[in-house]
Short mmCIF file of C-alpha atoms and ligand atoms in Angstrom, two decimals:
data_model
loop_
_atom_site.label_atom_id
_atom_site.label_comp_id
_atom_site.label_asym_id
_atom_site.label_seq_id
_atom_site.Cartn_x
_atom_site.Cartn_y
_atom_site.Cartn_z
CA MET A 1 -40.28 0.83 31.21
CA ASN A 2 -36.51 0.64 31.87
CA ASP A 3 -34.11 3.00 30.18
CA PHE A 4 -31.56 0.17 29.82
CA ASP A 5 -31.55 -3.60 29.67
CA LEU A 6 -28.30 -3.56 31.57
CA ILE A 7 -25.96 -1.07 33.26
CA VAL A 8 -22.36 -2.04 34.01
CA ARG A 9 -21.54 0.34 36.89
CA ASP A 10 -18.15 1.72 37.78
CA ALA A 11 -16.14 0.11 35.01
CA ASP A 12 -12.44 0.93 34.59
CA ILE A 13 -12.72 1.22 30.82
CA ALA A 14 -9.66 0.73 28.60
CA THR A 15 -9.76 1.40 24.85
CA VAL A 16 -6.99 2.12 22.37
CA GLY A 17 -7.06 5.82 23.20
CA ASP A 18 -8.60 6.14 26.67
CA ARG A 19 -8.69 4.88 30.22
CA TYR A 20 -11.47 6.20 32.48
CA ARG A 21 -14.09 5.13 35.02
CA ALA A 22 -17.72 5.20 33.94
CA ASP A 23 -21.03 3.36 33.77
CA ILE A 24 -21.98 1.63 30.52
CA GLY A 25 -25.66 1.57 29.52
CA ILE A 26 -26.80 -1.22 27.22
CA ARG A 27 -30.02 -1.65 25.28
CA GLY A 28 -30.86 -4.10 22.52
CA GLY A 29 -27.38 -5.59 22.62
CA ARG A 30 -25.67 -2.24 21.92
CA ILE A 31 -23.95 0.34 24.08
CA VAL A 32 -26.33 3.29 24.18
CA ALA A 33 -24.76 5.48 26.87
CA ILE A 34 -21.47 5.90 28.72
CA ALA A 35 -21.40 8.39 31.61
CA GLN A 36 -19.87 8.83 35.02
CA SER A 37 -23.06 8.21 36.92
CA LEU A 38 -25.63 7.03 34.49
CA PRO A 39 -29.13 8.04 35.56
CA GLY A 40 -32.13 5.88 34.75
CA ALA A 41 -33.42 2.42 35.48
CA ALA A 42 -32.14 -0.90 34.18
CA ALA A 43 -33.54 -4.40 34.16
CA GLU A 44 -30.13 -5.61 35.41
CA VAL A 45 -27.13 -3.96 36.99
CA ILE A 46 -23.65 -5.44 37.10
CA ASP A 47 -21.44 -3.76 39.66
CA ALA A 48 -17.95 -3.75 38.13
CA ARG A 49 -16.50 -2.12 41.31
CA GLY A 50 -13.65 -0.54 39.43
CA ARG A 51 -12.68 -3.68 37.56
CA LEU A 52 -10.69 -3.38 34.35
CA VAL A 53 -13.13 -3.60 31.41
CA THR A 54 -11.84 -4.09 27.85
CA PRO A 55 -13.62 -4.66 24.53
CA GLY A 56 -14.49 -8.31 23.87
CA GLY A 57 -11.62 -9.90 22.01
CA VAL A 58 -11.76 -10.32 18.24
CA ASP A 59 -9.83 -13.43 17.27
CA GLY A 60 -8.95 -12.91 13.61
CA HIS A 61 -7.42 -16.35 13.13
CA CYS A 62 -8.87 -19.61 14.45
CA HIS A 63 -9.86 -22.96 12.98
CA PHE A 64 -13.09 -24.74 13.96
CA ASP A 65 -14.49 -27.83 12.24
CA GLN A 66 -12.48 -27.19 9.11
CA PRO A 67 -12.47 -30.14 6.65
CA THR A 68 -9.04 -31.84 6.41
CA SER A 69 -7.49 -34.17 3.81
CA ASP A 70 -5.48 -36.56 6.01
CA GLY A 71 -8.29 -38.20 8.00
CA SER A 72 -7.71 -35.95 11.00
CA LYS A 73 -10.49 -33.92 12.64
CA PHE A 74 -10.32 -30.60 14.42
CA ALA A 75 -11.21 -31.15 18.07
CA ASP A 76 -13.51 -28.13 18.20
CA ASP A 77 -16.72 -27.55 16.31
CA PHE A 78 -18.45 -24.19 16.35
CA PHE A 79 -20.09 -24.88 19.70
CA THR A 80 -17.04 -25.95 21.70
CA GLY A 81 -14.73 -23.55 19.84
CA THR A 82 -16.88 -20.47 20.47
CA ARG A 83 -17.63 -21.61 24.04
CA SER A 84 -13.93 -21.73 24.72
CA ALA A 85 -13.46 -18.30 23.09
CA ALA A 86 -16.22 -16.74 25.20
CA CYS A 87 -14.88 -18.10 28.48
CA GLY A 88 -11.48 -16.55 27.62
CA GLY A 89 -12.97 -13.12 26.85
CA THR A 90 -13.26 -13.32 23.06
CA THR A 91 -16.62 -12.29 21.60
CA THR A 92 -15.95 -12.44 17.85
CA VAL A 93 -14.15 -15.14 15.93
CA ILE A 94 -13.14 -15.34 12.28
CA PRO A 95 -12.44 -18.93 11.18
CA PHE A 96 -11.92 -20.13 7.63
CA ALA A 97 -14.22 -21.39 4.89
CA CYS A 98 -11.68 -23.54 3.03
CA GLN A 99 -12.00 -24.23 -0.71
CA GLN A 100 -11.13 -27.81 -1.69
CA LYS A 101 -9.16 -28.08 -4.95
CA GLY A 102 -11.55 -28.77 -7.85
CA HIS A 103 -14.51 -27.32 -5.96
CA SER A 104 -16.00 -23.86 -5.87
CA LEU A 105 -15.57 -21.25 -3.15
CA GLN A 106 -19.33 -21.02 -2.80
CA GLU A 107 -19.48 -24.71 -1.84
CA ALA A 108 -16.97 -24.06 0.94
CA VAL A 109 -18.94 -21.07 2.19
CA ASP A 110 -22.28 -22.98 2.13
CA ASP A 111 -20.73 -25.95 3.90
CA TYR A 112 -19.13 -23.75 6.55
CA HIS A 113 -22.41 -21.95 7.25
CA ARG A 114 -24.04 -25.36 7.82
CA ARG A 115 -21.29 -26.17 10.32
CA ALA A 116 -21.71 -22.89 12.22
CA GLN A 117 -25.49 -22.60 12.09
CA GLY A 118 -27.19 -23.20 15.42
CA LYS A 119 -23.87 -23.92 17.15
CA ALA A 120 -21.90 -20.68 17.61
CA VAL A 121 -22.41 -18.96 20.96
CA ILE A 122 -20.69 -15.68 19.95
CA ASP A 123 -20.64 -13.73 16.69
CA TYR A 124 -18.52 -14.91 13.81
CA ALA A 125 -17.40 -13.93 10.31
CA PHE A 126 -15.58 -16.05 7.75
CA HIS A 127 -12.26 -15.69 5.96
CA LEU A 128 -12.03 -17.50 2.64
CA ILE A 129 -9.16 -19.92 1.93
CA VAL A 130 -8.49 -20.01 -1.83
CA SER A 131 -6.70 -23.19 -2.85
CA ASP A 132 -7.73 -23.31 -6.50
CA PRO A 133 -7.81 -19.83 -8.06
CA THR A 134 -9.35 -20.63 -11.42
CA PRO A 135 -10.61 -17.75 -13.59
CA HIS A 136 -14.14 -18.64 -12.40
CA VAL A 137 -13.04 -18.21 -8.80
CA THR A 138 -11.09 -14.95 -9.21
CA GLN A 139 -13.40 -13.28 -11.72
CA GLN A 140 -16.87 -14.49 -10.71
CA GLU A 141 -16.93 -15.96 -7.21
CA LEU A 142 -14.55 -13.67 -5.37
CA PRO A 143 -16.18 -10.40 -6.47
CA ARG A 144 -19.63 -11.72 -5.51
CA LEU A 145 -18.48 -13.11 -2.15
CA VAL A 146 -16.59 -9.91 -1.26
CA GLU A 147 -19.78 -8.00 -2.01
CA GLN A 148 -21.66 -10.36 0.35
CA GLY A 149 -19.29 -9.70 3.26
CA TYR A 150 -16.52 -12.28 2.90
CA THR A 151 -13.76 -9.72 2.52
CA SER A 152 -10.57 -11.52 3.55
CA ILE A 153 -8.75 -14.34 1.75
CA LYS A 154 -6.06 -16.63 3.16
CA ILE A 155 -3.54 -18.12 0.77
CA TYR A 156 -0.86 -20.71 1.51
CA MET A 157 2.66 -20.93 0.15
CA THR A 158 3.00 -24.42 1.71
CA TYR A 159 0.90 -27.60 2.41
CA ASP A 160 0.37 -29.80 -0.67
CA ASP A 161 -3.44 -29.59 -0.66
CA LEU A 162 -3.55 -25.80 -0.26
CA LYS A 163 -0.41 -24.19 -1.66
CA LEU A 164 -0.42 -21.74 -4.54
CA ASP A 165 2.50 -21.03 -6.85
CA ASP A 166 3.63 -17.45 -7.52
CA ARG A 167 1.49 -17.08 -10.64
CA GLN A 168 -1.59 -18.19 -8.71
CA ILE A 169 -0.78 -15.85 -5.83
CA ILE A 170 -0.59 -13.00 -8.31
CA GLU A 171 -4.03 -13.89 -9.66
CA VAL A 172 -5.50 -13.82 -6.12
CA LEU A 173 -3.76 -10.58 -5.25
CA ALA A 174 -5.01 -8.97 -8.46
CA ALA A 175 -8.60 -9.93 -7.56
CA ALA A 176 -8.15 -8.75 -3.95
CA ARG A 177 -6.80 -5.43 -5.22
CA ARG A 178 -9.65 -4.95 -7.63
CA HIS A 179 -12.37 -5.75 -5.12
CA GLY A 180 -10.94 -4.31 -1.91
CA ALA A 181 -10.30 -7.60 -0.07
CA MET A 182 -7.51 -8.30 2.43
CA THR A 183 -5.12 -11.15 1.58
CA MET A 184 -3.62 -13.12 4.45
CA VAL A 185 -0.47 -15.02 3.57
CA HIS A 186 0.95 -18.20 5.19
CA ALA A 187 4.57 -17.63 4.21
CA GLU A 188 6.82 -20.71 4.15
CA ASN A 189 8.76 -21.99 1.14
CA SER A 190 7.15 -25.29 0.20
CA ASP A 191 9.97 -26.78 -1.91
CA CYS A 192 12.57 -26.12 0.79
CA ILE A 193 10.34 -27.82 3.38
CA ALA A 194 9.74 -30.82 1.09
CA TRP A 195 13.45 -31.25 0.43
CA LEU A 196 14.46 -30.92 4.07
CA THR A 197 11.69 -33.25 5.20
CA GLU A 198 12.64 -35.94 2.70
CA HIS A 199 16.29 -35.87 3.85
CA LEU A 200 15.43 -35.79 7.56
CA LEU A 201 13.10 -38.77 7.25
CA ALA A 202 15.59 -40.74 5.10
CA ALA A 203 18.20 -40.21 7.82
CA GLY A 204 15.78 -41.52 10.48
CA PHE A 205 15.13 -38.13 12.10
CA THR A 206 11.40 -38.57 12.52
CA ALA A 207 10.65 -37.35 16.08
CA PRO A 208 8.48 -34.25 16.65
CA LYS A 209 11.51 -32.06 17.35
CA TYR A 210 12.62 -32.44 13.72
CA HIS A 211 9.46 -30.56 12.67
CA ALA A 212 11.43 -27.39 13.58
CA SER A 213 14.45 -28.59 11.54
CA SER A 214 12.23 -29.09 8.50
CA ARG A 215 10.93 -25.51 8.63
CA PRO A 216 13.85 -23.28 9.67
CA MET A 217 13.64 -19.51 9.84
CA ALA A 218 15.16 -19.03 6.36
CA VAL A 219 12.21 -20.88 4.85
CA GLU A 220 9.80 -18.35 6.44
CA ARG A 221 12.10 -15.39 5.70
CA GLU A 222 12.32 -16.18 2.00
CA ALA A 223 8.56 -16.67 1.59
CA THR A 224 7.86 -13.50 3.62
CA HIS A 225 10.10 -11.52 1.30
CA ARG A 226 8.48 -13.05 -1.78
CA ALA A 227 4.98 -12.31 -0.52
CA ILE A 228 5.99 -8.68 0.14
CA ALA A 229 7.42 -8.41 -3.36
CA LEU A 230 4.25 -9.77 -4.91
CA SER A 231 2.12 -7.40 -2.81
CA GLU A 232 4.28 -4.50 -4.01
CA LEU A 233 4.00 -5.63 -7.63
CA LEU A 234 0.20 -5.76 -7.39
CA ASP A 235 -0.03 -2.61 -5.28
CA THR A 236 -2.31 -4.25 -2.72
CA PRO A 237 -2.05 -4.77 1.05
CA ILE A 238 -1.35 -8.14 2.62
CA LEU A 239 -1.26 -9.51 6.17
CA LEU A 240 1.54 -11.95 7.03
CA VAL A 241 -0.02 -14.42 9.45
CA HIS A 242 1.60 -16.24 12.36
CA VAL A 243 5.01 -14.51 12.10
CA SER A 244 7.37 -16.55 14.25
CA GLY A 245 10.74 -14.84 14.57
CA ARG A 246 13.38 -12.25 13.89
CA GLU A 247 14.15 -12.80 10.22
CA ALA A 248 10.53 -12.55 9.09
CA VAL A 249 10.08 -9.45 11.29
CA GLU A 250 13.12 -7.88 9.63
CA GLN A 251 11.53 -8.34 6.21
CA ILE A 252 8.33 -6.67 7.40
CA HIS A 253 10.28 -3.81 8.95
CA TRP A 254 12.14 -3.32 5.67
CA ALA A 255 8.87 -3.28 3.72
CA ARG A 256 7.24 -0.78 6.06
CA GLY A 257 10.30 1.45 5.70
CA ARG A 258 9.56 1.53 1.99
CA GLY A 259 6.01 2.60 2.70
CA LEU A 260 4.42 -0.69 1.67
CA PRO A 261 1.07 -1.63 3.20
CA ILE A 262 2.26 -4.79 4.96
CA HIS A 263 0.34 -5.94 8.03
CA ALA A 264 1.59 -8.61 10.41
CA GLU A 265 0.13 -11.03 12.93
CA THR A 266 1.77 -13.04 15.67
CA CYS A 267 0.33 -15.64 18.06
CA PRO A 268 0.81 -16.90 21.63
CA GLN A 269 2.87 -19.90 20.47
CA TYR A 270 5.68 -17.59 19.37
CA LEU A 271 5.80 -15.84 22.74
CA PHE A 272 5.20 -18.73 25.10
CA LEU A 273 6.47 -21.89 23.34
CA SER A 274 9.90 -22.63 21.91
CA ALA A 275 11.50 -25.36 19.78
CA GLU A 276 12.58 -27.01 23.03
CA ASP A 277 8.92 -27.86 23.72
CA LEU A 278 8.91 -30.08 20.63
CA GLY A 279 11.77 -32.13 22.08
CA ILE A 280 10.79 -32.64 25.72
CA ALA A 281 11.77 -36.20 26.71
CA ALA A 282 8.75 -38.40 27.58
CA ASP A 283 7.63 -42.02 27.35
CA ASP A 284 5.26 -41.06 24.57
CA PRO A 285 7.31 -40.64 21.39
CA LEU A 286 4.68 -38.17 20.14
CA HIS A 287 4.71 -36.04 23.30
CA GLY A 288 6.29 -33.09 21.46
CA ALA A 289 3.53 -33.25 18.85
CA ARG A 290 1.36 -31.20 21.18
CA CYS A 291 3.44 -28.20 20.13
CA ILE A 292 3.71 -28.97 16.41
CA CYS A 293 2.44 -26.03 14.46
CA SER A 294 3.66 -24.14 11.42
CA PRO A 295 5.75 -22.09 11.40
CA PRO A 296 7.26 -23.90 14.39
CA PRO A 297 8.02 -22.22 17.70
CA ARG A 298 11.59 -20.86 17.53
CA ASP A 299 14.31 -20.38 20.15
CA LYS A 300 14.22 -18.12 23.22
CA ALA A 301 16.06 -15.26 21.41
CA ASN A 302 13.31 -15.22 18.81
CA GLN A 303 10.63 -15.17 21.50
CA LYS A 304 12.27 -12.06 22.92
CA PHE A 305 12.42 -10.52 19.49
CA ILE A 306 8.69 -11.15 18.93
CA TRP A 307 7.89 -9.52 22.31
CA ASN A 308 9.90 -6.44 21.30
CA ALA A 309 8.19 -6.24 17.90
CA LEU A 310 4.83 -6.50 19.64
CA ALA A 311 5.72 -3.59 21.90
CA SER A 312 7.25 -1.49 19.13
CA GLY A 313 4.11 -1.47 17.04
CA LEU A 314 5.33 -3.78 14.22
CA PHE A 315 2.51 -6.25 14.69
CA THR A 316 -0.96 -5.23 13.66
CA ILE A 317 -2.85 -8.02 15.40
CA PHE A 318 -2.40 -10.83 17.94
CA SER A 319 -4.49 -13.92 17.13
CA SER A 320 -4.65 -17.44 18.53
CA ASP A 321 -4.34 -19.53 15.33
CA HIS A 322 -6.37 -21.98 17.42
CA ALA A 323 -6.01 -25.27 15.52
CA PRO A 324 -6.88 -28.01 18.03
CA PHE A 325 -6.06 -31.68 17.44
CA ASN A 326 -6.38 -34.15 20.30
CA MET A 327 -3.38 -36.04 21.63
CA ALA A 328 -5.57 -39.09 22.41
CA GLY A 329 -7.62 -41.04 19.86
CA PRO A 330 -7.12 -41.82 16.21
CA THR A 331 -8.26 -38.56 14.54
CA GLY A 332 -5.92 -36.03 16.18
CA LYS A 333 -2.15 -35.77 16.41
CA ARG A 334 -1.96 -39.61 16.13
CA VAL A 335 -3.89 -39.89 12.86
CA ALA A 336 -0.85 -41.57 11.26
CA GLY A 337 -0.15 -43.73 14.31
CA ASP A 338 1.57 -43.61 17.70
CA ASP A 339 4.99 -43.52 16.11
CA ALA A 340 4.19 -41.28 13.20
CA PRO A 341 6.98 -39.14 11.71
CA PHE A 342 6.67 -35.40 12.39
CA SER A 343 5.67 -34.85 8.75
CA ARG A 344 2.38 -36.75 9.26
CA VAL A 345 1.30 -35.05 12.49
CA PRO A 346 -1.53 -32.53 11.97
CA ASN A 347 -0.27 -29.00 12.45
CA GLY A 348 -1.73 -26.66 15.07
CA VAL A 349 -2.16 -25.92 18.76
CA PRO A 350 -5.26 -24.94 20.79
CA GLY A 351 -5.29 -21.38 22.21
CA VAL A 352 -8.52 -19.48 21.62
CA GLU A 353 -9.35 -19.34 25.37
CA THR A 354 -5.87 -18.55 26.66
CA ARG A 355 -4.93 -15.82 24.08
CA LEU A 356 -6.16 -12.82 26.10
CA PRO A 357 -5.30 -13.98 29.62
CA LEU A 358 -1.73 -14.86 28.56
CA LEU A 359 -1.13 -11.51 26.86
CA LEU A 360 -2.73 -9.49 29.66
CA SER A 361 -0.74 -11.43 32.29
CA GLU A 362 2.69 -11.49 30.69
CA GLY A 363 2.38 -8.52 28.36
CA VAL A 364 0.53 -5.84 30.31
CA LEU A 365 0.97 -6.94 33.93
CA GLY A 366 4.48 -8.15 33.08
CA GLY A 367 5.34 -4.58 31.97
CA ARG A 368 6.06 -5.29 28.30
CA ILE A 369 3.11 -3.50 26.65
CA ASP A 370 0.48 -1.11 27.95
CA ILE A 371 -3.24 -1.78 28.19
CA HIS A 372 -3.98 0.35 25.13
CA ARG A 373 -1.68 -1.74 22.95
CA PHE A 374 -3.31 -4.88 24.37
CA VAL A 375 -6.74 -3.63 23.28
CA GLU A 376 -5.40 -2.57 19.89
CA LEU A 377 -3.75 -5.92 19.15
CA THR A 378 -6.51 -8.17 20.42
CA ALA A 379 -9.71 -6.31 19.51
CA THR A 380 -9.56 -2.95 17.75
CA ASN A 381 -7.07 -3.70 15.00
CA PRO A 382 -8.52 -7.11 14.02
CA ALA A 383 -11.96 -5.46 13.83
CA ARG A 384 -10.55 -2.66 11.67
CA LEU A 385 -8.49 -4.94 9.46
CA TYR A 386 -11.40 -7.23 8.68
CA GLY A 387 -14.13 -4.62 8.26
CA LEU A 388 -16.01 -5.10 11.57
CA TYR A 389 -15.11 -1.79 13.25
CA PRO A 390 -16.71 0.07 15.07
CA ARG A 391 -19.47 -2.46 15.59
CA LYS A 392 -16.80 -4.74 17.11
CA GLY A 393 -13.45 -4.05 18.74
CA THR A 394 -14.15 -1.01 20.94
CA ILE A 395 -16.23 0.38 23.78
CA ALA A 396 -18.27 3.26 22.36
CA VAL A 397 -21.86 4.39 22.06
CA GLY A 398 -23.33 2.49 19.09
CA SER A 399 -20.93 -0.47 19.33
CA ASP A 400 -22.11 -3.95 20.25
CA ALA A 401 -22.04 -4.50 23.99
CA ASP A 402 -19.13 -7.00 23.82
CA LEU A 403 -17.18 -6.53 27.03
CA VAL A 404 -14.77 -8.35 29.31
CA LEU A 405 -14.63 -7.62 33.04
CA TRP A 406 -11.29 -8.86 34.35
CA SER A 407 -10.18 -10.47 37.58
CA VAL A 408 -6.63 -9.38 38.17
CA PHE A 409 -4.53 -11.33 40.69
CA GLU A 410 -1.76 -9.86 42.82
CA LYS A 411 1.75 -11.23 42.56
CA GLY A 412 1.88 -14.35 44.70
CA GLN A 413 -1.85 -15.01 44.12
CA GLU A 414 -1.50 -16.12 40.50
CA LEU A 415 -3.81 -18.62 38.87
CA ARG A 416 -2.14 -21.80 37.62
CA LEU A 417 -3.41 -22.63 34.14
CA ALA A 418 -4.68 -26.19 33.84
CA HIS A 419 -6.42 -27.94 30.95
CA ASP A 420 -9.44 -28.81 33.08
CA MET A 421 -10.24 -25.07 33.52
CA LEU A 422 -10.72 -24.73 29.79
CA HIS A 423 -13.82 -25.16 27.58
CA SER A 424 -12.39 -26.37 24.27
CA ALA A 425 -12.89 -30.00 23.32
CA ALA A 426 -9.13 -30.29 22.84
CA ASP A 427 -7.65 -32.71 25.34
CA TYR A 428 -4.64 -30.60 26.36
CA THR A 429 -3.25 -27.08 26.51
CA PRO A 430 0.34 -26.43 25.51
CA TYR A 431 0.41 -23.76 28.25
CA GLU A 432 -0.32 -26.18 31.13
CA GLY A 433 1.06 -24.93 34.44
CA ARG A 434 1.76 -21.33 33.41
CA SER A 435 1.08 -18.62 36.02
CA LEU A 436 -1.65 -16.18 35.10
CA ARG A 437 -2.29 -12.77 36.62
CA ALA A 438 -5.64 -12.25 34.90
CA TRP A 439 -8.71 -14.20 33.87
CA PRO A 440 -12.14 -12.95 32.68
CA ALA A 441 -14.60 -12.61 35.55
CA LEU A 442 -17.41 -11.91 33.10
CA THR A 443 -17.87 -11.79 29.35
CA LEU A 444 -20.77 -9.99 27.66
CA SER A 445 -21.66 -10.75 24.06
CA ARG A 446 -24.16 -8.23 22.64
CA GLY A 447 -25.22 -7.51 26.19
CA ARG A 448 -25.81 -11.17 27.10
CA THR A 449 -23.72 -12.67 29.92
CA VAL A 450 -21.95 -15.66 28.36
CA TRP A 451 -19.37 -16.27 31.11
CA ARG A 452 -19.57 -15.30 34.77
CA GLU A 453 -17.32 -16.35 37.64
CA GLY A 454 -16.69 -19.85 36.36
CA ARG A 455 -20.06 -20.49 34.73
CA PHE A 456 -20.68 -20.71 31.02
CA LEU A 457 -24.15 -19.28 30.36
CA ALA A 458 -24.75 -19.04 26.59
CA GLN A 459 -26.74 -21.30 24.28
CA PRO A 460 -25.68 -22.84 20.98
CA GLY A 461 -27.03 -20.59 18.22
CA ASP A 462 -26.79 -17.33 20.22
CA GLY A 463 -23.98 -16.18 17.95
CA ALA A 464 -24.77 -14.55 14.59
CA PHE A 465 -22.91 -14.40 11.29
CA LEU A 466 -21.34 -10.98 10.61
CA PRO A 467 -20.83 -9.85 7.02
CA CYS A 468 -17.63 -7.75 6.85
CA GLN A 469 -17.05 -4.41 5.14
CA ARG A 470 -14.27 -4.10 2.57
CA PRO A 471 -11.08 -3.33 4.52
CA HIS A 472 -9.71 -1.06 1.78
CA ALA A 473 -11.08 0.72 -1.27
CA PRO A 474 -10.90 -1.18 -4.53
CA ARG A 475 -7.82 0.07 -6.40
CA THR A 476 -8.46 1.26 -9.91
CA SER A 477 -6.44 4.40 -10.41
CA SER A 478 -2.76 3.56 -10.13
CA PRO A 479 -0.41 3.29 -13.15
CA LEU A 480 -1.08 -0.48 -13.08
CA ASP A 481 -4.67 0.13 -14.11
CA GLN A 482 -3.76 1.62 -17.45
CA TRP A 483 -3.04 -1.85 -18.75
CA LEU A 484 -4.35 -4.33 -16.11
CA ALA A 485 -7.48 -5.87 -17.60
CA PRO A 486 -10.44 -6.27 -15.21
O1 URP B 1 0.08 -25.06 12.34
C1 URP B 1 -0.85 -24.33 12.05
N1 URP B 1 -0.63 -23.02 12.05
N2 URP B 1 -2.03 -24.83 11.76
C2 URP B 1 -3.19 -24.16 11.38
C3 URP B 1 -3.23 -23.89 9.93
C4 URP B 1 -2.47 -22.66 9.53
O2 URP B 1 -1.60 -22.75 8.69
O3 URP B 1 -2.73 -21.59 10.08
ZN1 ZN B 2 -1.22 -20.72 8.25
ZN1 ZN B 3 -4.14 -20.97 11.08
#
């Protein structure tokens, strides 16, 4: 009888706090031993030969097979989305069970489980999107669902079918506070966007590049500040998602300085794309739509600012916000036609597979952040924030054997990123042609090899649903509780 199912020998292990060479012993999908020369027999041995090994990525923000209201369809379902994640070194994803207005949260959760069941190839948890916070939702459904392991809630300050007003946001924050859930906020001022959009369209400015004009930085800055104020009022933490530039970062910095529990996320599109990408001249009038996402990519100075904030520790997590819509066909970016105005183009860019290689290449190997910060942003912190740590997000005895063994390329030997290398069903990558200095050689998900040297090896249904722990204790003993009714 073997001591281990698998030993990964001579791994150059990087975690948030350590870097050392060791063997990793795996049994039953978990790491059961780490030692310099692990004795004992194994059914399989992978010789890492001193390769860099990091925890499998935890992507805390991605959209697969999410119902939409404009006739569009996300390009990836749970199979193609998780396949793409695994091939890029991500072993846990957290997409969104989205409540439709007039419907219950439970319906959204049940529907989303049906969509994931038998399809996911890596483990997954769900965030909840609350679009209709009725008393039934905040007082009955949310407490029950948090108890069952759905412990994070996304709310929107924009998008007509999802947005909440301030009073509704307060109701959600009060429930999150009471039950120990984490609230994720999409911060953009909806009325400003509506007014700007109306005037841009009336003046004939309909091309994709005007998407950025309709959602300028001030719109995000104002909503970021408002979300922080509401979080302070309710004495409960929030995470500002997909932060795009300097002025939103300044608000977060200010809030942290006041000791407020404000977390922040940024995404590859704010480091590697800019507003110029929306306006690239091409025969196809919708060419720039490939980079339409919200908030929009900003200018180069803002990119630099986001890099600095990533290095300085301001950002808690780095997620893909993978939201893939095809450029070809009638259900993607062209759902409103080949000449559609920017306001009718579905928002989002693909990126679940390229998230880790881009950050490792340009962040770590480009000298902007160290490997420990890379692990923290892409695996450990998202696992902690969403109640999956230490099962996910680290390399330690007792943790799931979710590992990435990296190929690192010397300068001059870079890999050129091309869409046909990728495993999403999206028909393009906005990062086409970029030079990469790293790509996963091998990804292990609970000890199973799911990606090895160019071959995808997992089966639909190999991934399991992960109930999440509460990310913070329910709050019941601050001055607010003397008069805040349950
Ligand atoms: O443009 C984006 N970010 N699309 C995905 C939905 C969201 O708001 O995160
Ligand atoms: Zn959002
Ligand atoms: Zn998103």
